[in-house]
Amino acid sequence: MSSTNVVVLGLIAGMTIFLGLPLGRIRAALPRTRVWLNALATGILLFLLWDVLTHAWEPIDKALTDKDLSAVTGSAIVFVVGLVVGLLGLVHFDRWVAARSRPVGRPSGPGAATAGQLPTTGHVSVARTLSLMIAVGIGLHNFAEGLAIGNSAASGATDLAILLVVGFAIHNGTEGFGIVAPMAAEAERPSWGYLGLLGLIGGGPTFLGTLVGQQFSNDLVSIAFLTLAAGSILYVIIELLAVARRQQMKVITTWGIALGLLLGFATDAVVTLAGA
């Protein structure tokens, strides 16, 4: 398979994230529907967090089995730094944005907790900010997936590369919904242009990772991107759970999270059955 064909396949795998993005245009006026969408996205992201951390830990686990202490030390440092930067970096970024924004409409601090909805800061709602952060986290994850596709093709494992593309393409459809769910839950309809931007941020890195992966293979680079993704995804999960708690619909929230989590595992099972 030529390098051009591999890059095209990587592009296809990344762009399937656009399949779930139009759901962000749904108007969810009913409170129960908003709670359901928020919880479903949380469940999908919980699965994604597990999936990302599992793949990030694999090189460390292998080095521990081989008793390669130098590899363990280097990989562990990258793992810790990536996770901390991904998580706390977004915390500080969020505080920086809030400090520079003027509250508009609903209050944004502790008083907003009684509203049961996401506040608005400046001209950008928190729902939009969460969607953007989810897209960034998924983009980092998808860059690592692109590395896997490129590495497989470069090593001559063409069949594996194709299976990875098919599997990631299926999986990215659910990731698209995870990105727009905060806006759908708030009945906030983003423009098609904004959805396109979110899709490029979340799915474009698969294409870039495929390009890079064909040139070299490096476990430390993969760990770095995966843990950065895990940290950012964990931050978003914390925010979505805080919103869910304020809405005080524990039964619907729990069912939605459970369904989203199972949906993530179901798509992963399809990837495994395909042999990827």
C-alpha positions as YAML, in Angstrom:
chain: A
units: angstrom
residues:
- id: 1
  name: MET
  ca: [0.00, 0.00, 0.00]
- id: 2
  name: SER
  ca: [1.37, 3.41, -0.97]
- id: 3
  name: SER
  ca: [1.90, 6.11, 1.62]
- id: 4
  name: THR
  ca: [-0.76, 8.21, -0.13]
- id: 5
  name: ASN
  ca: [-3.36, 5.47, 0.32]
- id: 6
  name: VAL
  ca: [-2.46, 5.13, 3.98]
- id: 7
  name: VAL
  ca: [-2.88, 8.87, 4.50]
- id: 8
  name: VAL
  ca: [-6.29, 8.80, 2.76]
- id: 9
  name: LEU
  ca: [-7.39, 5.96, 5.05]
- id: 10
  name: GLY
  ca: [-6.23, 7.95, 8.08]
- id: 11
  name: LEU
  ca: [-8.24, 10.93, 6.83]
- id: 12
  name: ILE
  ca: [-11.35, 8.77, 6.46]
- id: 13
  name: ALA
  ca: [-10.92, 7.32, 9.97]
- id: 14
  name: GLY
  ca: [-10.69, 10.82, 11.45]
- id: 15
  name: MET
  ca: [-13.50, 12.43, 9.49]
- id: 16
  name: THR
  ca: [-16.12, 9.89, 10.62]
- id: 17
  name: ILE
  ca: [-16.27, 11.98, 13.79]
- id: 18
  name: PHE
  ca: [-18.49, 14.33, 11.76]
- id: 19
  name: LEU
  ca: [-21.24, 11.68, 11.74]
- id: 20
  name: GLY
  ca: [-22.16, 12.41, 15.37]
- id: 21
  name: LEU
  ca: [-21.70, 16.19, 15.30]
- id: 22
  name: PRO
  ca: [-25.08, 17.14, 13.73]
- id: 23
  name: LEU
  ca: [-26.74, 15.90, 16.95]
- id: 24
  name: GLY
  ca: [-25.51, 19.15, 18.45]
- id: 25
  name: ARG
  ca: [-28.22, 20.95, 16.47]
- id: 26
  name: ILE
  ca: [-31.00, 19.13, 18.35]
- id: 27
  name: ARG
  ca: [-33.14, 21.35, 20.53]
- id: 28
  name: ALA
  ca: [-33.50, 19.60, 23.89]
- id: 29
  name: ALA
  ca: [-36.08, 21.77, 25.66]
- id: 30
  name: LEU
  ca: [-37.23, 19.20, 28.23]
- id: 31
  name: PRO
  ca: [-35.13, 19.07, 31.42]
- id: 32
  name: ARG
  ca: [-35.18, 15.26, 31.37]
- id: 33
  name: THR
  ca: [-33.81, 15.23, 27.82]
- id: 34
  name: ARG
  ca: [-31.01, 17.61, 28.80]
- id: 35
  name: VAL
  ca: [-30.09, 15.43, 31.77]
- id: 36
  name: TRP
  ca: [-30.16, 12.31, 29.59]
- id: 37
  name: LEU
  ca: [-27.86, 13.79, 26.93]
- id: 38
  name: ASN
  ca: [-25.42, 15.08, 29.55]
- id: 39
  name: ALA
  ca: [-25.28, 11.68, 31.26]
- id: 40
  name: LEU
  ca: [-24.90, 9.75, 28.00]
- id: 41
  name: ALA
  ca: [-21.91, 11.90, 27.03]
- id: 42
  name: THR
  ca: [-20.39, 11.37, 30.48]
- id: 43
  name: GLY
  ca: [-20.65, 7.60, 30.07]
- id: 44
  name: ILE
  ca: [-18.98, 7.70, 26.65]
- id: 45
  name: LEU
  ca: [-16.17, 9.84, 28.03]
- id: 46
  name: LEU
  ca: [-15.70, 7.50, 31.00]
- id: 47
  name: PHE
  ca: [-15.11, 4.65, 28.58]
- id: 48
  name: LEU
  ca: [-12.76, 6.79, 26.53]
- id: 49
  name: LEU
  ca: [-10.79, 7.66, 29.68]
- id: 50
  name: TRP
  ca: [-10.36, 3.97, 30.48]
- id: 51
  name: ASP
  ca: [-9.41, 3.19, 26.88]
- id: 52
  name: VAL
  ca: [-6.83, 5.98, 26.67]
- id: 53
  name: LEU
  ca: [-5.17, 5.18, 30.00]
- id: 54
  name: THR
  ca: [-5.06, 1.46, 29.16]
- id: 55
  name: HIS
  ca: [-3.15, 2.13, 25.94]
- id: 56
  name: ALA
  ca: [-0.87, 4.66, 27.65]
- id: 57
  name: TRP
  ca: [0.02, 2.13, 30.35]
- id: 58
  name: GLU
  ca: [0.80, -0.74, 27.95]
- id: 59
  name: PRO
  ca: [4.45, 0.26, 27.22]
- id: 60
  name: ILE
  ca: [5.09, 0.72, 30.96]
- id: 61
  name: ASP
  ca: [3.55, -2.64, 31.75]
- id: 62
  name: LYS
  ca: [5.69, -4.31, 29.09]
- id: 63
  name: ALA
  ca: [8.84, -2.63, 30.45]
- id: 64
  name: LEU
  ca: [7.95, -3.82, 33.97]
- id: 65
  name: THR
  ca: [7.51, -7.37, 32.68]
- id: 66
  name: ASP
  ca: [10.88, -7.18, 30.94]
- id: 67
  name: LYS
  ca: [12.41, -5.62, 34.09]
- id: 68
  name: ASP
  ca: [13.75, -2.76, 31.97]
- id: 69
  name: LEU
  ca: [14.07, -0.13, 34.70]
- id: 70
  name: SER
  ca: [15.37, 2.63, 32.43]
- id: 71
  name: ALA
  ca: [12.38, 2.26, 30.11]
- id: 72
  name: VAL
  ca: [10.02, 2.13, 33.09]
- id: 73
  name: THR
  ca: [11.48, 5.33, 34.55]
- id: 74
  name: GLY
  ca: [11.32, 7.30, 31.30]
- id: 75
  name: SER
  ca: [7.84, 6.13, 30.41]
- id: 76
  name: ALA
  ca: [6.51, 6.71, 33.93]
- id: 77
  name: ILE
  ca: [7.80, 10.28, 33.97]
- id: 78
  name: VAL
  ca: [6.11, 11.03, 30.64]
- id: 79
  name: PHE
  ca: [2.92, 9.34, 31.89]
- id: 80
  name: VAL
  ca: [2.75, 11.42, 35.08]
- id: 81
  name: VAL
  ca: [3.70, 14.72, 33.42]
- id: 82
  name: GLY
  ca: [1.23, 14.22, 30.55]
- id: 83
  name: LEU
  ca: [-1.65, 13.35, 32.89]
- id: 84
  name: VAL
  ca: [-0.96, 16.26, 35.26]
- id: 85
  name: VAL
  ca: [-0.51, 18.79, 32.45]
- id: 86
  name: GLY
  ca: [-3.63, 17.56, 30.65]
- id: 87
  name: LEU
  ca: [-5.77, 17.83, 33.81]
- id: 88
  name: LEU
  ca: [-4.39, 20.84, 35.68]
- id: 89
  name: GLY
  ca: [-3.60, 22.71, 32.48]
- id: 90
  name: LEU
  ca: [-7.30, 22.86, 31.65]
- id: 91
  name: VAL
  ca: [-8.16, 23.83, 35.23]
- id: 92
  name: HIS
  ca: [-5.87, 26.85, 35.07]
- id: 93
  name: PHE
  ca: [-6.94, 27.67, 31.51]
- id: 94
  name: ASP
  ca: [-10.60, 27.60, 32.57]
- id: 95
  name: ARG
  ca: [-9.87, 29.93, 35.51]
- id: 96
  name: TRP
  ca: [-7.93, 32.27, 33.22]
- id: 97
  name: VAL
  ca: [-10.83, 32.44, 30.76]
- id: 98
  name: ALA
  ca: [-13.32, 33.02, 33.59]
- id: 99
  name: ALA
  ca: [-11.18, 35.83, 35.03]
- id: 100
  name: ARG
  ca: [-11.04, 37.62, 31.66]
- id: 101
  name: SER
  ca: [-14.74, 37.19, 30.92]
- id: 102
  name: ARG
  ca: [-17.62, 39.31, 32.10]
- id: 103
  name: PRO
  ca: [-20.63, 37.30, 33.34]
- id: 104
  name: VAL
  ca: [-23.60, 37.62, 31.03]
- id: 105
  name: GLY
  ca: [-27.08, 36.26, 31.69]
- id: 106
  name: ARG
  ca: [-26.91, 33.53, 34.33]
- id: 107
  name: PRO
  ca: [-24.36, 33.89, 37.11]
- id: 108
  name: SER
  ca: [-21.13, 31.85, 36.81]
- id: 109
  name: GLY
  ca: [-19.80, 31.02, 40.29]
- id: 110
  name: PRO
  ca: [-21.23, 29.08, 43.19]
- id: 111
  name: GLY
  ca: [-24.57, 30.87, 42.88]
- id: 112
  name: ALA
  ca: [-25.08, 29.29, 39.46]
- id: 113
  name: ALA
  ca: [-25.32, 25.87, 41.08]
- id: 114
  name: THR
  ca: [-28.94, 26.50, 41.99]
- id: 115
  name: ALA
  ca: [-29.91, 27.01, 38.36]
- id: 116
  name: GLY
  ca: [-29.08, 23.44, 37.37]
- id: 117
  name: GLN
  ca: [-27.70, 24.68, 34.08]
- id: 118
  name: LEU
  ca: [-24.35, 25.64, 32.64]
- id: 119
  name: PRO
  ca: [-23.57, 29.37, 33.10]
- id: 120
  name: THR
  ca: [-22.39, 31.80, 30.49]
- id: 121
  name: THR
  ca: [-19.14, 33.73, 30.67]
- id: 122
  name: GLY
  ca: [-18.46, 36.60, 28.32]
- id: 123
  name: HIS
  ca: [-19.91, 35.74, 24.92]
- id: 124
  name: VAL
  ca: [-19.08, 32.02, 25.11]
- id: 125
  name: SER
  ca: [-21.25, 29.67, 27.15]
- id: 126
  name: VAL
  ca: [-19.70, 27.03, 29.37]
- id: 127
  name: ALA
  ca: [-21.46, 24.40, 27.24]
- id: 128
  name: ARG
  ca: [-19.50, 25.57, 24.20]
- id: 129
  name: THR
  ca: [-16.29, 25.68, 26.23]
- id: 130
  name: LEU
  ca: [-16.85, 22.12, 27.44]
- id: 131
  name: SER
  ca: [-17.49, 20.94, 23.89]
- id: 132
  name: LEU
  ca: [-14.26, 22.58, 22.77]
- id: 133
  name: MET
  ca: [-12.32, 20.95, 25.60]
- id: 134
  name: ILE
  ca: [-13.80, 17.55, 24.76]
- id: 135
  name: ALA
  ca: [-12.77, 18.04, 21.13]
- id: 136
  name: VAL
  ca: [-9.21, 18.89, 22.21]
- id: 137
  name: GLY
  ca: [-8.99, 15.80, 24.44]
- id: 138
  name: ILE
  ca: [-10.38, 13.51, 21.76]
- id: 139
  name: GLY
  ca: [-8.06, 15.12, 19.20]
- id: 140
  name: LEU
  ca: [-5.04, 14.22, 21.31]
- id: 141
  name: HIS
  ca: [-6.36, 10.68, 21.62]
- id: 142
  name: ASN
  ca: [-6.99, 10.43, 17.89]
- id: 143
  name: PHE
  ca: [-3.46, 11.63, 17.13]
- id: 144
  name: ALA
  ca: [-2.21, 8.57, 19.02]
- id: 145
  name: GLU
  ca: [-4.62, 6.40, 17.02]
- id: 146
  name: GLY
  ca: [-3.21, 7.90, 13.81]
- id: 147
  name: LEU
  ca: [0.29, 7.01, 15.01]
- id: 148
  name: ALA
  ca: [-0.85, 3.39, 15.34]
- id: 149
  name: ILE
  ca: [-2.23, 3.38, 11.78]
- id: 150
  name: GLY
  ca: [0.94, 4.93, 10.35]
- id: 151
  name: ASN
  ca: [3.25, 2.63, 12.33]
- id: 152
  name: SER
  ca: [1.37, -0.47, 11.13]
- id: 153
  name: ALA
  ca: [1.54, 0.60, 7.50]
- id: 154
  name: ALA
  ca: [5.22, 1.54, 7.75]
- id: 155
  name: SER
  ca: [6.11, -1.87, 9.21]
- id: 156
  name: GLY
  ca: [4.38, -3.65, 6.33]
- id: 157
  name: ALA
  ca: [1.33, -4.77, 8.35]
- id: 158
  name: THR
  ca: [-1.13, -3.47, 5.74]
- id: 159
  name: ASP
  ca: [-4.02, -5.68, 6.84]
- id: 160
  name: LEU
  ca: [-3.67, -4.45, 10.43]
- id: 161
  name: ALA
  ca: [-3.56, -0.83, 9.25]
- id: 162
  name: ILE
  ca: [-6.82, -1.30, 7.34]
- id: 163
  name: LEU
  ca: [-8.49, -3.00, 10.33]
- id: 164
  name: LEU
  ca: [-7.37, -0.14, 12.58]
- id: 165
  name: VAL
  ca: [-8.89, 2.37, 10.17]
- id: 166
  name: VAL
  ca: [-12.22, 0.48, 10.13]
- id: 167
  name: GLY
  ca: [-12.27, 0.15, 13.91]
- id: 168
  name: PHE
  ca: [-11.34, 3.75, 14.63]
- id: 169
  name: ALA
  ca: [-13.86, 4.98, 12.06]
- id: 170
  name: ILE
  ca: [-16.66, 3.15, 13.87]
- id: 171
  name: HIS
  ca: [-15.46, 4.40, 17.23]
- id: 172
  name: ASN
  ca: [-15.15, 8.04, 16.14]
- id: 173
  name: GLY
  ca: [-18.87, 8.24, 15.39]
- id: 174
  name: THR
  ca: [-19.68, 8.02, 19.10]
- id: 175
  name: GLU
  ca: [-16.90, 10.48, 19.91]
- id: 176
  name: GLY
  ca: [-18.63, 13.07, 17.71]
- id: 177
  name: PHE
  ca: [-21.73, 12.85, 19.88]
- id: 178
  name: GLY
  ca: [-19.62, 13.12, 23.02]
- id: 179
  name: ILE
  ca: [-18.23, 16.42, 21.74]
- id: 180
  name: VAL
  ca: [-21.56, 18.14, 21.09]
- id: 181
  name: ALA
  ca: [-23.57, 16.63, 23.97]
- id: 182
  name: PRO
  ca: [-22.99, 19.55, 26.39]
- id: 183
  name: MET
  ca: [-24.51, 21.96, 23.85]
- id: 184
  name: ALA
  ca: [-27.35, 19.60, 22.97]
- id: 185
  name: ALA
  ca: [-28.10, 19.17, 26.68]
- id: 186
  name: GLU
  ca: [-28.46, 22.95, 27.02]
- id: 187
  name: ALA
  ca: [-30.61, 23.30, 23.88]
- id: 188
  name: GLU
  ca: [-27.85, 25.50, 22.45]
- id: 189
  name: ARG
  ca: [-27.66, 25.13, 18.69]
- id: 190
  name: PRO
  ca: [-24.13, 25.73, 17.37]
- id: 191
  name: SER
  ca: [-23.60, 26.95, 13.84]
- id: 192
  name: TRP
  ca: [-22.50, 24.49, 11.17]
- id: 193
  name: GLY
  ca: [-19.22, 26.36, 10.99]
- id: 194
  name: TYR
  ca: [-18.57, 25.81, 14.70]
- id: 195
  name: LEU
  ca: [-19.44, 22.12, 14.34]
- id: 196
  name: GLY
  ca: [-16.96, 21.94, 11.48]
- id: 197
  name: LEU
  ca: [-14.27, 23.51, 13.66]
- id: 198
  name: LEU
  ca: [-14.95, 20.99, 16.46]
- id: 199
  name: GLY
  ca: [-14.77, 18.16, 13.93]
- id: 200
  name: LEU
  ca: [-11.40, 19.33, 12.63]
- id: 201
  name: ILE
  ca: [-10.03, 19.65, 16.18]
- id: 202
  name: GLY
  ca: [-11.31, 16.22, 17.20]
- id: 203
  name: GLY
  ca: [-10.86, 14.22, 13.99]
- id: 204
  name: GLY
  ca: [-8.09, 16.01, 12.11]
- id: 205
  name: PRO
  ca: [-5.31, 14.73, 14.39]
- id: 206
  name: THR
  ca: [-5.98, 11.16, 13.18]
- id: 207
  name: PHE
  ca: [-4.81, 12.28, 9.75]
- id: 208
  name: LEU
  ca: [-1.79, 14.10, 11.20]
- id: 209
  name: GLY
  ca: [-0.91, 11.11, 13.39]
- id: 210
  name: THR
  ca: [-0.99, 8.85, 10.34]
- id: 211
  name: LEU
  ca: [1.48, 11.11, 8.56]
- id: 212
  name: VAL
  ca: [3.84, 11.17, 11.55]
- id: 213
  name: GLY
  ca: [3.42, 7.46, 12.30]
- id: 214
  name: GLN
  ca: [4.71, 6.47, 8.87]
- id: 215
  name: GLN
  ca: [8.00, 8.25, 9.57]
- id: 216
  name: PHE
  ca: [8.90, 6.97, 13.03]
- id: 217
  name: SER
  ca: [7.59, 4.97, 15.98]
- id: 218
  name: ASN
  ca: [8.15, 6.14, 19.54]
- id: 219
  name: ASP
  ca: [6.39, 4.87, 22.67]
- id: 220
  name: LEU
  ca: [7.17, 8.04, 24.63]
- id: 221
  name: VAL
  ca: [5.44, 10.24, 22.05]
- id: 222
  name: SER
  ca: [2.40, 7.97, 22.10]
- id: 223
  name: ILE
  ca: [2.29, 7.97, 25.92]
- id: 224
  name: ALA
  ca: [2.57, 11.76, 25.98]
- id: 225
  name: PHE
  ca: [-0.40, 12.33, 23.68]
- id: 226
  name: LEU
  ca: [-2.52, 9.65, 25.34]
- id: 227
  name: THR
  ca: [-1.97, 10.97, 28.85]
- id: 228
  name: LEU
  ca: [-2.57, 14.57, 27.77]
- id: 229
  name: ALA
  ca: [-5.85, 13.34, 26.29]
- id: 230
  name: ALA
  ca: [-6.69, 11.42, 29.48]
- id: 231
  name: GLY
  ca: [-6.10, 14.47, 31.67]
- id: 232
  name: SER
  ca: [-8.29, 16.72, 29.54]
- id: 233
  name: ILE
  ca: [-11.04, 14.10, 29.30]
- id: 234
  name: LEU
  ca: [-10.97, 13.60, 33.08]
- id: 235
  name: TYR
  ca: [-11.40, 17.34, 33.59]
- id: 236
  name: VAL
  ca: [-14.44, 17.41, 31.33]
- id: 237
  name: ILE
  ca: [-15.96, 14.38, 33.11]
- id: 238
  name: ILE
  ca: [-15.61, 16.19, 36.43]
- id: 239
  name: GLU
  ca: [-17.39, 19.24, 34.99]
- id: 240
  name: LEU
  ca: [-20.22, 17.18, 33.46]
- id: 241
  name: LEU
  ca: [-20.73, 15.24, 36.71]
- id: 242
  name: ALA
  ca: [-20.98, 18.56, 38.59]
- id: 243
  name: VAL
  ca: [-23.70, 19.67, 36.18]
- id: 244
  name: ALA
  ca: [-25.50, 16.33, 36.55]
- id: 245
  name: ARG
  ca: [-25.47, 16.60, 40.34]
- id: 246
  name: ARG
  ca: [-27.07, 20.05, 40.25]
- id: 247
  name: GLN
  ca: [-29.91, 18.77, 38.09]
- id: 248
  name: GLN
  ca: [-30.97, 16.33, 40.82]
- id: 249
  name: MET
  ca: [-32.25, 13.55, 38.57]
- id: 250
  name: LYS
  ca: [-30.16, 10.70, 39.91]
- id: 251
  name: VAL
  ca: [-32.04, 7.82, 38.24]
- id: 252
  name: ILE
  ca: [-31.96, 9.31, 34.72]
- id: 253
  name: THR
  ca: [-28.33, 10.37, 35.18]
- id: 254
  name: THR
  ca: [-27.25, 6.92, 36.32]
- id: 255
  name: TRP
  ca: [-29.02, 5.15, 33.47]
- id: 256
  name: GLY
  ca: [-27.57, 7.59, 30.94]
- id: 257
  name: ILE
  ca: [-24.01, 7.14, 32.23]
- id: 258
  name: ALA
  ca: [-24.41, 3.36, 32.24]
- id: 259
  name: LEU
  ca: [-25.73, 3.35, 28.66]
- id: 260
  name: GLY
  ca: [-22.95, 5.65, 27.43]
- id: 261
  name: LEU
  ca: [-20.31, 3.48, 29.10]
- id: 262
  name: LEU
  ca: [-21.75, 0.31, 27.58]
- id: 263
  name: LEU
  ca: [-21.98, 1.98, 24.17]
- id: 264
  name: GLY
  ca: [-18.27, 2.72, 24.36]
- id: 265
  name: PHE
  ca: [-17.45, -0.88, 25.19]
- id: 266
  name: ALA
  ca: [-19.74, -2.09, 22.40]
- id: 267
  name: THR
  ca: [-17.87, -0.07, 19.77]
- id: 268
  name: ASP
  ca: [-14.56, -1.30, 21.20]
- id: 269
  name: ALA
  ca: [-15.84, -4.89, 20.93]
- id: 270
  name: VAL
  ca: [-16.52, -4.31, 17.22]
- id: 271
  name: VAL
  ca: [-12.92, -3.16, 16.80]
- id: 272
  name: THR
  ca: [-11.62, -6.24, 18.61]
- id: 273
  name: LEU
  ca: [-13.83, -8.61, 16.61]
- id: 274
  name: ALA
  ca: [-12.47, -7.05, 13.43]
- id: 275
  name: GLY
  ca: [-9.04, -8.13, 14.56]
- id: 276
  name: ALA
  ca: [-7.63, -4.67, 15.25]
...
